[in-house]
C-alpha cells in the first residue's frame, strides 16, 4: 500500500458500534501546517456509511464521489460498492494516479480501500490509514484489550496518543459513529 502522509484516520468496533475518527491537520511538504480543522470524515448513503480519507484532498474527494455513486448503484451495500470502486480504481488510467486511501464502515463491515485494488477488512474490527495510522492502531488495540471503553472513547483516546507521536496528526478530531 502507498504510504500516505498528512493525516490519521481510525475505525474502531466494539459491542455492536463502530466509530470512525480523523484528525484535522493539513500539511504541505514536510514542515508546513496549512490548516488545523479540516473535516476528513463524513457520512454517506443516507447516513448509513461513514468514511474517511488520507492523502491528497482533491483525489480523496474524487474517491468519495465514486464511492457514493457505487453505494447508490449497490443499494447501500458497502461490500459490493467497495469492490466495484477498487476495480474501477485499479483499471481506470485516471483513477490509478490518485494519491489517497479510504477507510469506510457500515454497521457490519470496515474496509481499507487503496489504489492497488485492495479491499481489506481487518480481522479485529480496528483499522487505520495515514501517517499516524500505525500509532492510532496500536493504541486502539491496546485499549480494546485492556479497557472497558466504548468504541468512540477508544477512537478518541487512540487519536490523542497518535497526535503525541506523529507530527502529521493533530488533536482536532471529527468523529462519526454508527450504533
Backbone as ProteinMPNN parsed JSONL, in Angstrom:
{"seq_chain_A": "XXXXXXXXXXXXXXXXXXXXXXXXXXXXXXXXXXXXXXXXXXXXXXXXXXXXXXXXXXXXXXXXXXXXXXXXXXXXXXXXXXXXXXXXXXXXXXXXXXXXXXXXXXXXXXXXXXXXXXXXXXXXXXXXXXXXXXXXXXXXXXXXXXXXXXXXXXXXXXXXXXXXXXXXXXXXXXXXXXX", "coords_chain_A": {"N_chain_A": [[0.838, -1.182, 0.0], [0.364, 2.289, -0.566], [2.321, 4.75, 1.092], [0.79, 7.127, 2.645], [1.094, 10.363, 3.77], [0.207, 12.853, 6.206], [-2.159, 12.772, 7.599], [-4.425, 11.132, 9.913], [-6.597, 8.462, 10.116], [-8.967, 6.522, 11.782], [-10.716, 3.542, 12.55], [-12.868, 1.93, 14.819], [-14.346, -0.897, 16.259], [-16.729, -1.986, 18.592], [-18.789, -3.837, 20.744], [-21.088, -3.865, 19.009], [-21.083, -1.305, 17.95], [-19.606, 1.142, 15.803], [-16.934, 3.383, 15.446], [-15.595, 6.063, 13.652], [-12.883, 8.091, 13.146], [-11.115, 11.099, 12.412], [-8.211, 13.143, 12.165], [-7.573, 16.741, 12.016], [-5.506, 17.979, 10.663], [-3.829, 19.597, 7.98], [-1.137, 19.25, 5.992], [1.583, 20.676, 4.264], [4.14, 19.524, 2.334], [7.045, 18.697, 4.254], [6.996, 20.256, 6.54], [5.158, 22.387, 6.876], [2.23, 23.43, 8.344], [-0.879, 23.778, 7.094], [-3.566, 23.933, 7.753], [-5.695, 23.432, 10.559], [-8.186, 22.362, 11.233], [-9.494, 20.6, 9.344], [-12.059, 18.627, 7.789], [-12.11, 15.349, 7.467], [-13.606, 13.131, 7.586], [-16.724, 11.713, 6.876], [-20.31, 11.26, 6.616], [-22.121, 8.997, 4.562], [-24.348, 7.772, 2.006], [-27.256, 8.041, 2.946], [-26.647, 8.397, 5.609], [-25.85, 5.932, 6.558], [-23.336, 4.931, 6.118], [-19.978, 5.502, 7.046], [-17.059, 7.316, 6.284], [-13.583, 7.985, 5.74], [-10.63, 9.8, 4.706], [-7.183, 9.607, 3.666], [-4.474, 11.365, 2.359], [-4.031, 13.086, -0.78], [-6.193, 15.802, -1.032], [-7.996, 16.618, -3.157], [-7.925, 14.31, -4.698], [-8.965, 12.485, -2.873], [-11.593, 13.49, -2.556], [-12.565, 12.94, -5.092], [-12.563, 10.161, -4.956], [-14.39, 9.797, -2.834], [-16.731, 10.72, -4.121], [-16.945, 8.793, -6.149], [-17.25, 6.472, -4.594], [-19.658, 7.086, -3.309], [-21.374, 7.11, -5.543], [-21.182, 4.434, -6.318], [-22.264, 3.234, -4.042], [-24.921, 4.098, -4.269], [-25.638, 2.739, -6.647], [-25.416, 0.131, -5.729], [-27.341, -0.102, -3.814], [-26.664, 0.699, -1.222], [-25.052, -1.309, -0.25], [-22.161, -1.826, 1.224], [-19.994, -3.607, 0.941], [-20.182, -4.622, -1.73], [-20.065, -2.151, -3.112], [-17.522, -1.221, -2.369], [-15.814, -3.151, -3.506], [-16.436, -2.813, -6.227], [-15.607, -0.128, -6.574], [-12.869, -0.442, -6.05], [-12.15, -2.061, -8.215], [-12.669, -0.293, -10.351], [-10.833, 1.718, -9.682], [-8.414, 0.422, -9.946], [-8.393, -0.255, -12.66], [-8.937, 2.054, -14.223], [-7.275, 4.558, -16.006], [-7.002, 7.25, -15.199], [-7.925, 7.236, -12.506], [-6.028, 5.531, -11.357], [-3.87, 7.13, -10.848], [-4.464, 8.577, -8.622], [-3.694, 9.807, -5.405], [-4.468, 8.754, -2.668], [-6.177, 7.205, 0.097], [-8.93, 5.291, 1.324], [-11.011, 4.783, 4.169], [-13.684, 2.986, 5.14], [-16.865, 2.343, 6.664], [-19.707, 0.404, 7.697], [-22.566, -0.751, 9.543], [-21.801, -3.399, 9.788], [-19.342, -3.955, 8.526], [-15.883, -3.035, 7.99], [-13.69, -1.392, 5.861], [-10.532, -0.993, 4.276], [-9.552, 0.817, 1.525], [-7.557, 0.895, -1.34], [-5.476, 2.25, -3.986], [-4.218, 0.169, -5.234], [-5.966, -1.782, -5.656], [-6.783, -3.016, -3.402], [-9.11, -4.225, -1.032], [-9.527, -4.32, 2.06], [-10.549, -5.994, 4.921], [-10.288, -5.702, 8.296], [-9.289, -8.199, 10.708], [-9.836, -7.838, 13.409], [-11.605, -5.742, 13.733], [-10.527, -3.217, 13.893], [-9.019, -0.557, 12.215], [-6.69, 1.495, 10.421], [-5.472, 4.344, 8.619], [-3.093, 6.456, 6.944], [-0.481, 8.788, 7.982], [-0.183, 8.716, 10.782], [-1.382, 6.378, 11.311], [-0.386, 3.807, 12.184], [0.32, 4.335, 14.828], [-2.131, 5.114, 15.992], [-3.615, 2.791, 15.527], [-2.197, 0.884, 17.052], [-2.567, 1.923, 19.651], [-5.379, 1.77, 19.822], [-5.817, -1.0, 19.673], [-4.576, -1.827, 22.049], [-6.18, -0.501, 23.943], [-8.652, -1.722, 23.423], [-8.117, -4.296, 24.319], [-7.485, -3.924, 27.006], [-9.264, -2.315, 28.398], [-12.556, -1.075, 29.287], [-13.732, 0.763, 27.715], [-15.992, 2.411, 25.411], [-16.505, 2.222, 21.792], [-16.288, 4.825, 20.6], [-14.929, 6.283, 22.591], [-12.518, 4.864, 22.749], [-11.587, 5.374, 20.17], [-11.204, 8.191, 20.265], [-9.278, 8.448, 22.375], [-7.17, 6.937, 21.326], [-6.497, 8.44, 19.087], [-5.562, 10.716, 20.362], [-3.217, 9.763, 21.457], [-1.834, 9.092, 19.093], [-1.539, 11.672, 18.037], [0.307, 12.733, 19.797], [2.586, 11.484, 18.972], [2.969, 11.545, 16.162], [3.957, 13.896, 13.829], [2.382, 14.714, 11.755], [-0.203, 14.552, 12.561], [-2.958, 15.87, 14.344], [-4.882, 17.053, 17.246], [-7.461, 17.857, 16.722], [-10.403, 16.673, 16.143], [-12.664, 14.848, 14.01], [-15.403, 12.97, 14.572], [-17.415, 10.225, 13.856], [-20.12, 8.042, 14.449], [-21.705, 4.802, 14.333], [-24.376, 3.021, 15.575]], "CA_chain_A": [[0.0, 0.0, 0.0], [1.073, 3.553, -0.614], [2.484, 5.421, 2.378], [0.197, 8.455, 2.554], [1.348, 11.158, 4.967], [-0.564, 14.067, 6.34], [-3.395, 12.627, 8.365], [-4.672, 9.843, 10.562], [-7.994, 8.047, 10.147], [-9.049, 5.302, 12.572], [-12.034, 2.94, 12.781], [-12.882, 1.012, 15.96], [-15.609, -1.591, 16.508], [-16.881, -2.616, 19.914], [-20.155, -4.031, 21.253], [-22.099, -3.513, 18.018], [-20.934, 0.08, 17.486], [-18.369, 1.475, 15.096], [-16.556, 4.797, 15.469], [-14.572, 6.421, 12.676], [-12.382, 9.398, 13.56], [-9.992, 11.636, 11.651], [-7.66, 14.397, 12.678], [-7.878, 17.874, 11.154], [-4.318, 18.67, 10.164], [-3.455, 19.574, 6.573], [0.281, 19.562, 5.959], [2.21, 20.811, 2.955], [5.537, 19.118, 2.435], [7.496, 18.078, 5.499], [7.067, 21.097, 7.727], [4.214, 23.495, 6.942], [0.841, 23.094, 8.656], [-1.725, 24.713, 6.356], [-4.896, 24.024, 8.36], [-5.795, 22.593, 11.752], [-9.522, 21.808, 11.462], [-10.113, 20.012, 8.156], [-13.0, 17.524, 8.024], [-11.712, 14.25, 6.586], [-14.541, 12.039, 7.841], [-18.096, 12.118, 6.546], [-21.366, 10.261, 6.457], [-22.515, 8.767, 3.178], [-25.508, 6.942, 1.736], [-28.362, 8.193, 3.896], [-26.111, 8.329, 6.959], [-25.601, 4.542, 6.946], [-21.927, 4.629, 5.877], [-19.042, 6.553, 7.436], [-15.812, 7.138, 5.548], [-12.554, 8.995, 5.925], [-9.562, 9.685, 3.715], [-5.818, 10.074, 3.879], [-3.817, 11.634, 1.093], [-4.327, 14.331, -1.48], [-7.599, 16.147, -0.8], [-8.779, 16.556, -4.393], [-8.023, 12.902, -5.062], [-9.878, 11.852, -1.927], [-12.96, 13.875, -2.879], [-12.921, 12.161, -6.274], [-12.88, 8.809, -4.487], [-15.658, 9.885, -2.092], [-17.807, 10.806, -5.117], [-17.056, 7.489, -6.803], [-17.824, 5.534, -3.631], [-21.072, 7.453, -3.14], [-22.081, 6.636, -6.737], [-21.253, 2.973, -6.249], [-23.23, 2.908, -2.991], [-26.258, 4.285, -4.857], [-25.858, 1.634, -7.581], [-25.473, -1.137, -4.995], [-28.375, -0.023, -2.792], [-26.081, 0.885, 0.101], [-24.245, -2.467, 0.126], [-20.781, -1.333, 1.262], [-19.064, -4.616, 0.426], [-20.234, -4.583, -3.204], [-19.613, -0.835, -3.57], [-16.071, -1.144, -2.173], [-15.18, -3.999, -4.515], [-16.604, -2.148, -7.518], [-14.724, 1.037, -6.599], [-11.487, -0.928, -6.162], [-11.948, -2.491, -9.608], [-12.56, 0.937, -11.147], [-9.609, 2.405, -9.28], [-7.291, -0.345, -10.488], [-8.446, -0.328, -14.126], [-9.054, 3.362, -14.862], [-5.99, 5.236, -16.128], [-7.057, 8.476, -14.397], [-8.046, 6.9, -11.085], [-4.796, 4.891, -10.887], [-2.91, 8.167, -10.455], [-4.911, 9.25, -7.41], [-2.851, 9.553, -4.246], [-5.307, 8.793, -1.479], [-6.741, 5.945, 0.562], [-10.199, 5.458, 2.033], [-11.424, 3.867, 5.222], [-15.15, 3.094, 5.137], [-17.518, 1.373, 7.549], [-21.147, 0.408, 7.952], [-22.831, -1.435, 10.814], [-21.256, -4.753, 9.805], [-18.037, -4.118, 7.885], [-14.922, -1.938, 7.88], [-12.784, -1.683, 4.759], [-9.5, -0.094, 3.781], [-9.519, 0.763, 0.068], [-6.366, 1.547, -1.876], [-5.355, 2.302, -5.435], [-3.65, -1.063, -5.765], [-7.063, -2.732, -5.783], [-7.053, -3.654, -2.119], [-10.297, -4.032, -0.207], [-9.084, -5.098, 3.208], [-11.378, -5.942, 6.118], [-9.442, -6.181, 9.389], [-9.792, -9.326, 11.493], [-10.215, -7.477, 14.768], [-12.517, -4.608, 13.759], [-9.792, -1.966, 14.043], [-8.24, -0.256, 11.022], [-6.212, 2.867, 10.369], [-4.694, 4.751, 7.458], [-2.432, 7.747, 7.073], [0.842, 8.817, 8.591], [-0.26, 8.322, 12.183], [-2.233, 5.193, 11.392], [0.197, 2.732, 12.997], [0.251, 4.749, 16.228], [-3.533, 5.051, 16.413], [-3.996, 1.383, 15.5], [-1.598, 0.238, 18.226], [-3.254, 2.412, 20.851], [-6.743, 1.234, 19.822], [-5.77, -2.429, 20.014], [-4.271, -1.935, 23.478], [-7.368, -0.097, 24.708], [-9.666, -2.771, 23.278], [-7.738, -5.452, 25.132], [-7.222, -3.645, 28.41], [-10.193, -1.341, 28.978], [-13.975, -1.291, 29.016], [-14.21, 1.948, 27.0], [-16.783, 2.16, 24.205], [-15.785, 2.434, 20.531], [-15.985, 6.248, 20.4], [-13.905, 6.681, 23.565], [-11.266, 4.258, 22.305], [-11.145, 6.122, 18.986], [-10.686, 9.499, 20.713], [-8.047, 8.269, 23.155], [-6.132, 6.449, 20.415], [-6.062, 9.577, 18.262], [-4.775, 11.597, 21.227], [-1.882, 9.154, 21.524], [-1.205, 9.277, 17.776], [-1.177, 13.093, 17.888], [1.505, 12.959, 20.595], [3.729, 10.819, 18.353], [3.092, 11.807, 14.72], [3.917, 15.337, 13.553], [1.388, 14.964, 10.725], [-1.504, 14.295, 13.177], [-3.268, 16.779, 15.452], [-5.938, 16.606, 18.151], [-8.763, 18.41, 16.323], [-10.972, 15.45, 15.586], [-14.029, 14.66, 13.521], [-15.787, 11.619, 14.966], [-18.75, 9.764, 13.466], [-20.389, 6.701, 14.976], [-22.895, 4.045, 13.956], [-24.739, 2.107, 16.669]], "C_chain_A": [[0.881, 1.243, 0.0], [1.157, 4.16, 0.779], [2.005, 6.857, 2.232], [0.457, 9.19, 3.853], [0.388, 12.323, 5.012], [-1.852, 13.94, 7.104], [-3.422, 11.292, 9.081], [-6.179, 9.619, 10.603], [-8.032, 6.687, 10.84], [-10.501, 4.848, 12.68], [-11.908, 1.913, 13.897], [-14.283, 0.429, 16.1], [-15.59, -2.177, 17.912], [-18.36, -2.676, 20.26], [-21.234, -3.537, 20.281], [-22.042, -2.086, 17.507], [-19.617, 0.221, 16.731], [-18.172, 2.985, 15.178], [-15.463, 5.005, 14.439], [-14.175, 7.864, 12.974], [-11.21, 9.801, 12.675], [-9.497, 12.909, 12.283], [-7.9, 15.501, 11.656], [-6.698, 18.539, 10.496], [-4.134, 18.487, 8.664], [-2.027, 20.091, 6.502], [0.751, 19.67, 4.521], [3.688, 20.482, 3.111], [5.829, 18.487, 3.785], [7.301, 18.949, 6.731], [6.017, 22.194, 7.856], [2.801, 22.988, 7.219], [-0.035, 24.177, 8.047], [-3.074, 24.95, 7.045], [-4.946, 23.055, 9.534], [-7.123, 21.853, 11.854], [-10.214, 21.262, 10.233], [-11.019, 18.845, 8.555], [-12.707, 16.426, 7.005], [-12.576, 13.016, 6.753], [-15.938, 12.55, 7.536], [-19.035, 10.931, 6.51], [-21.734, 10.19, 4.985], [-23.764, 7.896, 3.165], [-26.519, 6.945, 2.882], [-27.909, 8.042, 5.351], [-25.746, 6.937, 7.433], [-24.143, 4.113, 6.796], [-21.111, 5.796, 6.422], [-17.709, 6.255, 6.764], [-14.869, 8.286, 5.845], [-11.443, 8.766, 4.922], [-8.227, 10.148, 4.265], [-5.225, 10.294, 2.502], [-4.227, 12.966, 0.513], [-5.83, 14.612, -1.447], [-8.446, 16.035, -2.065], [-8.966, 15.109, -4.842], [-9.018, 12.178, -4.156], [-11.323, 12.22, -2.227], [-13.447, 13.165, -4.134], [-13.333, 10.746, -5.86], [-14.169, 8.775, -3.673], [-16.827, 9.907, -3.067], [-18.03, 9.466, -5.799], [-17.668, 6.452, -5.859], [-19.299, 5.817, -3.428], [-21.899, 6.956, -4.333], [-22.234, 5.119, -6.715], [-22.232, 2.52, -5.167], [-24.662, 3.051, -3.498], [-26.591, 3.123, -5.787], [-26.093, 0.311, -6.86], [-26.487, -1.112, -3.849], [-27.832, 0.078, -1.378], [-25.25, -0.289, 0.59], [-22.771, -2.073, 0.059], [-19.8, -2.332, 0.678], [-19.023, -4.573, -1.102], [-19.69, -3.274, -3.744], [-18.097, -0.706, -3.452], [-15.332, -1.964, -3.221], [-15.279, -3.342, -5.894], [-15.71, -0.916, -7.64], [-13.275, 0.597, -6.759], [-11.183, -1.401, -7.576], [-11.793, -1.278, -10.523], [-11.206, 1.603, -10.934], [-8.394, 1.733, -9.908], [-7.228, -0.276, -12.005], [-8.37, 1.026, -14.817], [-7.724, 4.115, -14.832], [-5.921, 6.507, -15.272], [-7.061, 8.157, -12.905], [-6.768, 6.279, -10.529], [-3.775, 5.902, -10.392], [-3.298, 8.877, -9.15], [-4.053, 8.825, -6.216], [-3.666, 9.748, -2.974], [-5.713, 7.367, -1.126], [-8.042, 6.265, 1.281], [-10.324, 4.401, 3.117], [-12.924, 4.06, 5.34], [-15.752, 1.999, 6.009], [-19.026, 1.531, 7.5], [-21.356, -0.358, 9.254], [-22.118, -2.782, 10.931], [-19.818, -4.894, 9.331], [-17.207, -2.842, 7.977], [-13.945, -2.323, 6.787], [-11.757, -0.575, 4.582], [-9.47, -0.292, 2.279], [-8.296, 1.525, -0.424], [-6.338, 1.457, -3.394], [-4.727, 1.075, -6.049], [-4.719, -2.147, -5.919], [-7.407, -3.437, -4.494], [-8.409, -3.248, -1.554], [-10.049, -4.928, 0.996], [-10.04, -4.88, 4.383], [-10.55, -6.51, 7.266], [-10.109, -7.306, 10.17], [-10.397, -8.897, 12.824], [-11.117, -6.248, 14.868], [-11.855, -3.262, 13.958], [-8.952, -1.771, 12.793], [-7.828, 1.204, 11.051], [-5.427, 3.096, 9.096], [-4.048, 6.093, 7.759], [-1.147, 7.654, 7.861], [0.847, 8.403, 10.045], [-1.054, 7.051, 12.394], [-1.681, 4.091, 12.275], [0.122, 3.062, 14.484], [-1.18, 4.611, 16.759], [-4.016, 3.605, 16.492], [-3.457, 0.651, 16.728], [-2.31, 0.641, 19.505], [-4.658, 1.819, 20.947], [-6.757, -0.241, 20.204], [-5.483, -2.622, 21.502], [-5.49, -1.578, 24.323], [-8.503, -1.108, 24.591], [-9.374, -3.941, 24.199], [-7.741, -5.172, 26.631], [-8.11, -2.556, 29.01], [-11.622, -1.752, 28.651], [-14.576, -0.105, 28.274], [-15.048, 1.547, 25.79], [-15.965, 2.529, 22.965], [-15.385, 3.892, 20.336], [-14.888, 6.722, 21.354], [-12.542, 6.105, 23.189], [-10.714, 5.026, 21.107], [-10.53, 7.462, 19.391], [-9.351, 9.365, 21.445], [-6.889, 7.813, 22.267], [-5.599, 7.567, 19.531], [-5.236, 10.56, 19.085], [-3.349, 11.067, 21.346], [-1.151, 9.338, 20.201], [-0.742, 10.719, 17.588], [0.064, 13.445, 18.709], [2.757, 12.443, 19.902], [3.997, 11.225, 16.908], [2.953, 13.305, 14.451], [2.89, 15.697, 12.491], [-0.045, 14.769, 11.249], [-1.744, 15.304, 14.284], [-4.459, 16.26, 16.256], [-7.289, 17.26, 17.88], [-9.476, 17.355, 15.503], [-12.363, 15.644, 15.032], [-14.35, 13.197, 13.78], [-17.217, 11.351, 14.528], [-18.93, 8.36, 14.001], [-21.656, 6.12, 14.361], [-23.154, 3.059, 15.083], [-25.469, 0.918, 16.097]], "O_chain_A": [[2.002, 1.229, 0.508], [0.202, 4.1, 1.553], [2.746, 7.711, 1.744], [0.088, 8.708, 4.924], [-0.173, 12.73, 3.995], [-2.578, 14.924, 7.245], [-2.558, 10.438, 8.881], [-6.936, 10.472, 11.064], [-7.233, 5.804, 10.53], [-11.403, 5.663, 12.877], [-10.964, 1.124, 13.923], [-15.277, 1.153, 16.065], [-14.607, -2.768, 18.36], [-19.091, -1.7, 20.095], [-22.182, -2.868, 20.692], [-22.884, -1.694, 16.699], [-18.649, -0.492, 16.994], [-19.112, 3.76, 15.004], [-14.518, 4.221, 14.359], [-15.028, 8.748, 13.045], [-10.419, 8.962, 12.244], [-10.27, 13.667, 12.869], [-8.376, 15.233, 10.552], [-6.859, 19.564, 9.832], [-4.261, 17.381, 8.139], [-1.74, 21.221, 6.899], [0.373, 18.869, 3.666], [4.391, 21.088, 3.92], [4.974, 17.83, 4.38], [7.421, 18.458, 7.853], [5.994, 22.881, 8.878], [2.243, 22.218, 6.437], [0.048, 25.345, 8.427], [-3.653, 26.032, 6.935], [-4.322, 21.994, 9.508], [-7.186, 20.809, 12.504], [-11.423, 21.444, 10.087], [-10.762, 18.162, 9.546], [-13.021, 16.565, 5.823], [-12.319, 11.979, 6.142], [-16.294, 13.674, 7.891], [-18.624, 9.777, 6.392], [-21.669, 11.182, 4.26], [-24.174, 7.356, 4.192], [-26.62, 5.998, 3.662], [-28.68, 7.616, 6.212], [-25.368, 6.763, 8.592], [-23.753, 3.055, 7.29], [-21.508, 6.952, 6.276], [-17.282, 5.104, 6.683], [-15.288, 9.4, 6.156], [-11.318, 7.681, 4.355], [-8.15, 10.957, 5.188], [-5.448, 9.501, 1.587], [-4.706, 13.855, 1.218], [-6.637, 13.75, -1.796], [-9.51, 15.417, -2.039], [-10.04, 14.732, -5.31], [-9.813, 11.36, -4.62], [-12.199, 11.359, -2.163], [-14.626, 12.822, -4.23], [-14.324, 10.207, -6.353], [-14.957, 7.837, -3.799], [-17.81, 9.194, -2.869], [-19.17, 9.05, -6.005], [-18.504, 5.648, -6.272], [-20.108, 4.891, -3.379], [-23.001, 6.439, -4.15], [-23.292, 4.589, -7.054], [-22.948, 1.536, -5.35], [-25.517, 2.221, -3.191], [-27.693, 2.578, -5.73], [-26.871, -0.526, -7.318], [-26.488, -2.008, -3.006], [-28.461, -0.401, -0.434], [-24.785, -0.277, 1.73], [-22.195, -1.994, -1.026], [-18.862, -1.938, -0.016], [-17.946, -4.496, -1.695], [-18.94, -3.269, -4.719], [-17.454, -0.144, -4.339], [-14.326, -1.51, -3.765], [-14.302, -3.321, -6.642], [-15.118, -0.684, -8.694], [-12.529, 1.203, -7.529], [-10.086, -1.172, -8.085], [-10.897, -1.239, -11.367], [-10.53, 1.996, -11.885], [-7.46, 2.404, -10.348], [-6.14, -0.242, -12.582], [-7.79, 1.13, -15.898], [-7.122, 4.29, -13.773], [-4.879, 6.799, -14.685], [-6.294, 8.737, -12.136], [-6.45, 6.474, -9.356], [-2.903, 5.559, -9.594], [-2.53, 9.691, -8.638], [-3.734, 7.649, -6.044], [-3.561, 10.771, -2.298], [-5.606, 6.451, -1.941], [-8.23, 7.373, 1.783], [-9.816, 3.286, 2.996], [-13.392, 5.166, 5.609], [-15.231, 0.887, 6.089], [-19.553, 2.624, 7.294], [-20.397, -0.587, 9.992], [-21.858, -3.255, 12.038], [-19.142, -5.855, 9.696], [-17.737, -1.732, 8.033], [-13.426, -3.439, 6.775], [-12.061, 0.61, 4.717], [-9.375, -1.421, 1.798], [-8.027, 2.645, 0.01], [-7.08, 0.686, -4.001], [-4.703, 0.945, -7.273], [-4.413, -3.287, -6.268], [-8.228, -4.353, -4.482], [-8.796, -2.08, -1.597], [-10.32, -6.128, 0.964], [-10.307, -3.748, 4.787], [-10.15, -7.674, 7.221], [-11.333, -7.362, 10.279], [-11.349, -9.509, 13.31], [-11.369, -5.758, 15.969], [-12.541, -2.262, 14.169], [-8.258, -2.687, 12.353], [-8.517, 2.046, 11.626], [-4.801, 2.183, 8.558], [-4.417, 6.776, 8.714], [-0.769, 6.588, 8.346], [1.812, 7.787, 10.498], [-1.365, 6.687, 13.528], [-2.431, 3.493, 13.046], [-0.112, 2.178, 15.308], [-1.404, 4.06, 17.837], [-4.741, 3.238, 17.416], [-4.18, -0.114, 17.366], [-2.62, -0.205, 20.344], [-5.086, 1.41, 22.027], [-7.614, -0.679, 20.971], [-6.081, -3.485, 22.143], [-5.8, -2.263, 25.298], [-9.238, -1.33, 25.554], [-10.289, -4.512, 24.794], [-7.973, -6.076, 27.434], [-7.75, -1.944, 30.015], [-11.861, -2.655, 27.849], [-15.798, 0.026, 28.207], [-14.844, 0.479, 25.212], [-14.87, 3.08, 23.076], [-14.251, 4.168, 19.945], [-14.011, 7.487, 20.954], [-11.526, 6.79, 23.301], [-9.515, 5.298, 21.038], [-9.454, 7.823, 18.913], [-8.405, 10.098, 21.155], [-5.756, 8.26, 22.443], [-4.401, 7.637, 19.258], [-4.306, 11.175, 18.562], [-2.391, 11.839, 21.336], [0.025, 9.701, 20.188], [0.333, 10.958, 17.038], [0.797, 14.366, 18.348], [3.864, 12.896, 20.197], [5.151, 11.245, 16.48], [1.942, 13.911, 14.807], [2.557, 16.872, 12.336], [-0.997, 14.816, 10.47], [-0.846, 15.575, 15.082], [-4.978, 15.176, 15.991], [-8.174, 17.217, 18.735], [-9.191, 17.167, 14.32], [-13.137, 16.477, 15.505], [-13.671, 12.3, 13.283], [-18.119, 12.146, 14.793], [-17.985, 7.57, 14.004], [-22.551, 6.846, 13.93], [-22.246, 2.339, 15.5], [-25.867, 0.022, 16.841]]}, "name": "protein", "num_of_chains": 1, "seq": "XXXXXXXXXXXXXXXXXXXXXXXXXXXXXXXXXXXXXXXXXXXXXXXXXXXXXXXXXXXXXXXXXXXXXXXXXXXXXXXXXXXXXXXXXXXXXXXXXXXXXXXXXXXXXXXXXXXXXXXXXXXXXXXXXXXXXXXXXXXXXXXXXXXXXXXXXXXXXXXXXXXXXXXXXXXXXXXXXXX"}
